[in-house]
Structures are given as C-alpha cells and as structure tokens.
C-alpha cells in the first residue's frame, strides 16, 4: 500500500535512507533527520512531500519517495522534482516503483503541474532500466554540489 508518510514513519525512513545511500555508493550520516523531516513534511505549506510503501500486514516499510515543487526559470512554471525513490530489495519487481511514480504524477496533476524531473547515478543500471521502461527520457546534465553538506562517496 502506498500512502503519504506519517510521523510514525520518520524513524524507519532513516533506515531506508541509509540503505538508499549504500545502494548508490554514498555515505549516510544519521544526524537528527526525523525532527527536520517532521518540520518540512508537516509545515503549512509542506517544504517536502513523502510517500511510503507499507508492507502487507503492517510489517514495516518497503520503500519511500520524496519530492518538492520547484520553479523552472526557462519554462516559467512549476515542476515536481523527485528527490528520492527507493524500494528495499525484498520489495523490488512487484510494481512498487511504478506505483510510486504514478502517485507522484497524480500529485503533480492535482496541482496543475505537467512535468516531473529526477536524477539517478549513471551506474544505477536497475534504476536506469526502470525509468526507461516507464517512458522517462534522460536529460544530459552533470549535477554539482558545493559546501559542507555535499554528498560523499562511501568509505
């Protein structure tokens, strides 16, 4: 079942984020994210939107997706940027990723937004294949990061 994230999910989201970072070969440092996520997710208006995939029988979370609404200077309109999409290995190939993206498309449509964007590492063959299967097309760009919070490769 896919549903909006709730306060009770925030602790388990830390575990999912750590798994996601490891999957992408990046370091993850737990540093009090749940409190900041709570502030971002449950503000009016929310700064961050999140959905989770709940395992059958309430046996934890199988995955999550987060997104923000951004503004495109060139297009002069809003778009939805999917920051994270991750499904645990035991939950993959069951349609959860596709349903998460469909959930995000519905979220965008409800707001009159017609474009989704996201990124994935070039070595994420599983993700690249999935995104192509659902009809997404790659945009050729290189993302940069600067500052203390720049993501670092896992040691």
CSV table of C-alpha atoms in Angstrom, one decimal:
chain,number,residue,atom,x,y,z
A,1,UNK,CA,0.0,0.0,0.0
A,2,UNK,CA,1.3,3.4,-0.9
A,3,UNK,CA,0.3,6.3,1.3
A,4,UNK,CA,1.7,9.7,2.4
A,5,UNK,CA,4.4,9.4,5.1
A,6,UNK,CA,3.2,9.9,8.6
A,7,UNK,CA,5.1,11.0,11.7
A,8,UNK,CA,5.3,7.4,12.9
A,9,UNK,CA,7.3,6.5,9.7
A,10,UNK,CA,10.1,9.0,10.3
A,11,UNK,CA,12.4,6.7,12.3
A,12,UNK,CA,12.1,3.9,9.8
A,13,UNK,CA,12.8,6.4,6.9
A,14,UNK,CA,16.3,6.9,8.4
A,15,UNK,CA,17.0,3.2,7.8
A,16,UNK,CA,15.6,3.4,4.3
A,17,UNK,CA,17.7,6.4,3.5
A,18,UNK,CA,20.8,4.6,4.8
A,19,UNK,CA,20.0,1.7,2.5
A,20,UNK,CA,19.4,4.0,-0.4
A,21,UNK,CA,22.7,5.8,0.1
A,22,UNK,CA,24.5,2.5,0.3
A,23,UNK,CA,22.8,1.3,-2.9
A,24,UNK,CA,24.1,4.5,-4.6
A,25,UNK,CA,27.6,4.1,-3.1
A,26,UNK,CA,27.3,7.2,-0.9
A,27,UNK,CA,27.9,7.8,2.7
A,28,UNK,CA,24.9,8.4,5.0
A,29,UNK,CA,25.2,10.0,8.4
A,30,UNK,CA,22.3,9.9,10.8
A,31,UNK,CA,22.1,13.4,12.3
A,32,UNK,CA,18.7,14.0,13.5
A,33,UNK,CA,16.8,13.9,10.2
A,34,UNK,CA,13.5,12.8,11.7
A,35,UNK,CA,13.0,16.1,13.5
A,36,UNK,CA,13.8,18.2,10.4
A,37,UNK,CA,11.7,15.9,8.2
A,38,UNK,CA,8.8,16.4,10.6
A,39,UNK,CA,9.2,20.1,10.3
A,40,UNK,CA,9.4,20.0,6.5
A,41,UNK,CA,6.7,17.4,5.9
A,42,UNK,CA,4.0,18.8,8.2
A,43,UNK,CA,4.5,22.5,7.7
A,44,UNK,CA,1.9,24.6,6.0
A,45,UNK,CA,2.6,24.5,3.2
A,46,UNK,CA,4.9,21.5,3.3
A,47,UNK,CA,8.5,22.0,2.1
A,48,UNK,CA,8.8,18.3,1.4
A,49,UNK,CA,6.3,15.7,0.3
A,50,UNK,CA,6.9,12.0,1.0
A,51,UNK,CA,5.1,8.7,0.4
A,52,UNK,CA,5.9,5.2,1.7
A,53,UNK,CA,5.2,1.7,0.6
A,54,UNK,CA,3.8,-0.2,3.5
A,55,UNK,CA,4.5,-3.9,3.6
A,56,UNK,CA,1.4,-6.2,3.8
A,57,UNK,CA,0.2,-6.8,7.3
A,58,UNK,CA,1.8,-3.6,8.6
A,59,UNK,CA,5.3,-5.3,8.7
A,60,UNK,CA,7.3,-2.1,8.1
A,61,UNK,CA,8.1,-0.1,5.1
A,62,UNK,CA,9.3,-1.5,1.8
A,63,UNK,CA,10.2,1.8,0.2
A,64,UNK,CA,9.7,5.6,0.0
A,65,UNK,CA,9.7,8.5,-2.3
A,66,UNK,CA,10.2,12.2,-1.6
A,67,UNK,CA,9.6,15.2,-3.8
A,68,UNK,CA,9.5,19.0,-3.8
A,69,UNK,CA,7.7,21.5,-6.0
A,70,UNK,CA,10.3,23.7,-7.9
A,71,UNK,CA,10.0,26.6,-10.3
A,72,UNK,CA,11.6,26.5,-13.8
A,73,UNK,CA,13.0,29.8,-14.9
A,74,UNK,CA,13.2,28.7,-18.6
A,75,UNK,CA,9.7,27.2,-18.7
A,76,UNK,CA,8.3,29.9,-16.3
A,77,UNK,CA,6.2,27.3,-14.4
A,78,UNK,CA,6.3,24.8,-11.6
A,79,UNK,CA,7.6,21.2,-11.9
A,80,UNK,CA,7.9,18.4,-9.4
A,81,UNK,CA,11.4,17.3,-8.5
A,82,UNK,CA,11.5,13.7,-7.2
A,83,UNK,CA,14.4,13.8,-4.7
A,84,UNK,CA,14.4,10.2,-3.7
A,85,UNK,CA,12.8,6.9,-4.8
A,86,UNK,CA,13.9,3.7,-3.1
A,87,UNK,CA,12.5,0.2,-2.7
A,88,UNK,CA,14.1,-2.4,-0.5
A,89,UNK,CA,15.5,-5.4,-2.3
A,90,UNK,CA,12.7,-7.7,-0.9
A,91,UNK,CA,10.1,-5.3,-2.4
A,92,UNK,CA,11.5,-4.9,-5.9
A,93,UNK,CA,10.0,-6.2,-9.1
A,94,UNK,CA,6.5,-6.0,-7.5
A,95,UNK,CA,5.4,-2.8,-9.2
A,96,UNK,CA,6.0,-0.5,-6.2
A,97,UNK,CA,8.4,1.8,-8.1
A,98,UNK,CA,5.9,2.3,-10.9
A,99,UNK,CA,3.1,2.9,-8.4
A,100,UNK,CA,5.2,5.4,-6.6
A,101,UNK,CA,5.9,7.3,-9.8
A,102,UNK,CA,2.2,7.1,-10.7
A,103,UNK,CA,1.4,8.6,-7.3
A,104,UNK,CA,3.7,11.4,-8.0
A,105,UNK,CA,2.2,12.0,-11.4
A,106,UNK,CA,-1.3,12.3,-9.7
A,107,UNK,CA,0.2,14.7,-7.1
A,108,UNK,CA,1.5,16.9,-9.9
A,109,UNK,CA,-1.7,16.8,-11.9
A,110,UNK,CA,-3.8,17.8,-8.8
A,111,UNK,CA,-1.6,20.9,-8.8
A,112,UNK,CA,-1.8,21.6,-12.5
A,113,UNK,CA,1.9,20.6,-12.9
A,114,UNK,CA,2.8,18.8,-16.1
A,115,UNK,CA,6.5,17.9,-15.6
A,116,UNK,CA,8.4,15.6,-13.2
A,117,UNK,CA,12.2,15.6,-13.0
A,118,UNK,CA,14.7,13.5,-11.1
A,119,UNK,CA,18.2,12.1,-11.3
A,120,UNK,CA,20.0,8.9,-10.7
A,121,UNK,CA,23.6,7.9,-10.7
A,122,UNK,CA,24.9,6.7,-14.1
A,123,UNK,CA,25.9,3.4,-12.6
A,124,UNK,CA,22.4,2.6,-11.3
A,125,UNK,CA,21.6,0.1,-14.1
A,126,UNK,CA,18.5,-1.2,-12.3
A,127,UNK,CA,17.1,2.4,-11.9
A,128,UNK,CA,18.0,3.4,-15.4
A,129,UNK,CA,16.3,0.4,-16.9
A,130,UNK,CA,13.2,1.0,-14.7
A,131,UNK,CA,13.0,4.7,-15.7
A,132,UNK,CA,13.3,3.9,-19.4
A,133,UNK,CA,10.6,1.2,-19.1
A,134,UNK,CA,8.1,3.7,-17.7
A,135,UNK,CA,8.8,6.1,-20.6
A,136,UNK,CA,11.1,8.6,-19.0
A,137,UNK,CA,13.9,10.1,-21.1
A,138,UNK,CA,17.3,11.2,-19.8
A,139,UNK,CA,18.4,14.8,-19.6
A,140,UNK,CA,22.1,15.3,-20.2
A,141,UNK,CA,23.4,17.2,-17.3
A,142,UNK,CA,26.1,16.8,-14.6
A,143,UNK,CA,25.0,17.7,-11.1
A,144,UNK,CA,27.4,19.5,-8.8
A,145,UNK,CA,27.5,20.0,-5.1
A,146,UNK,CA,29.4,22.6,-3.0
A,147,UNK,CA,29.5,23.0,0.7
A,148,UNK,CA,29.6,21.1,3.9
A,149,UNK,CA,26.6,19.0,3.1
A,150,UNK,CA,27.9,17.8,-0.3
A,151,UNK,CA,27.4,14.1,-0.6
A,152,UNK,CA,30.4,12.0,-0.2
A,153,UNK,CA,31.2,8.5,-1.6
A,154,UNK,CA,31.0,5.7,1.0
A,155,UNK,CA,34.3,4.9,2.6
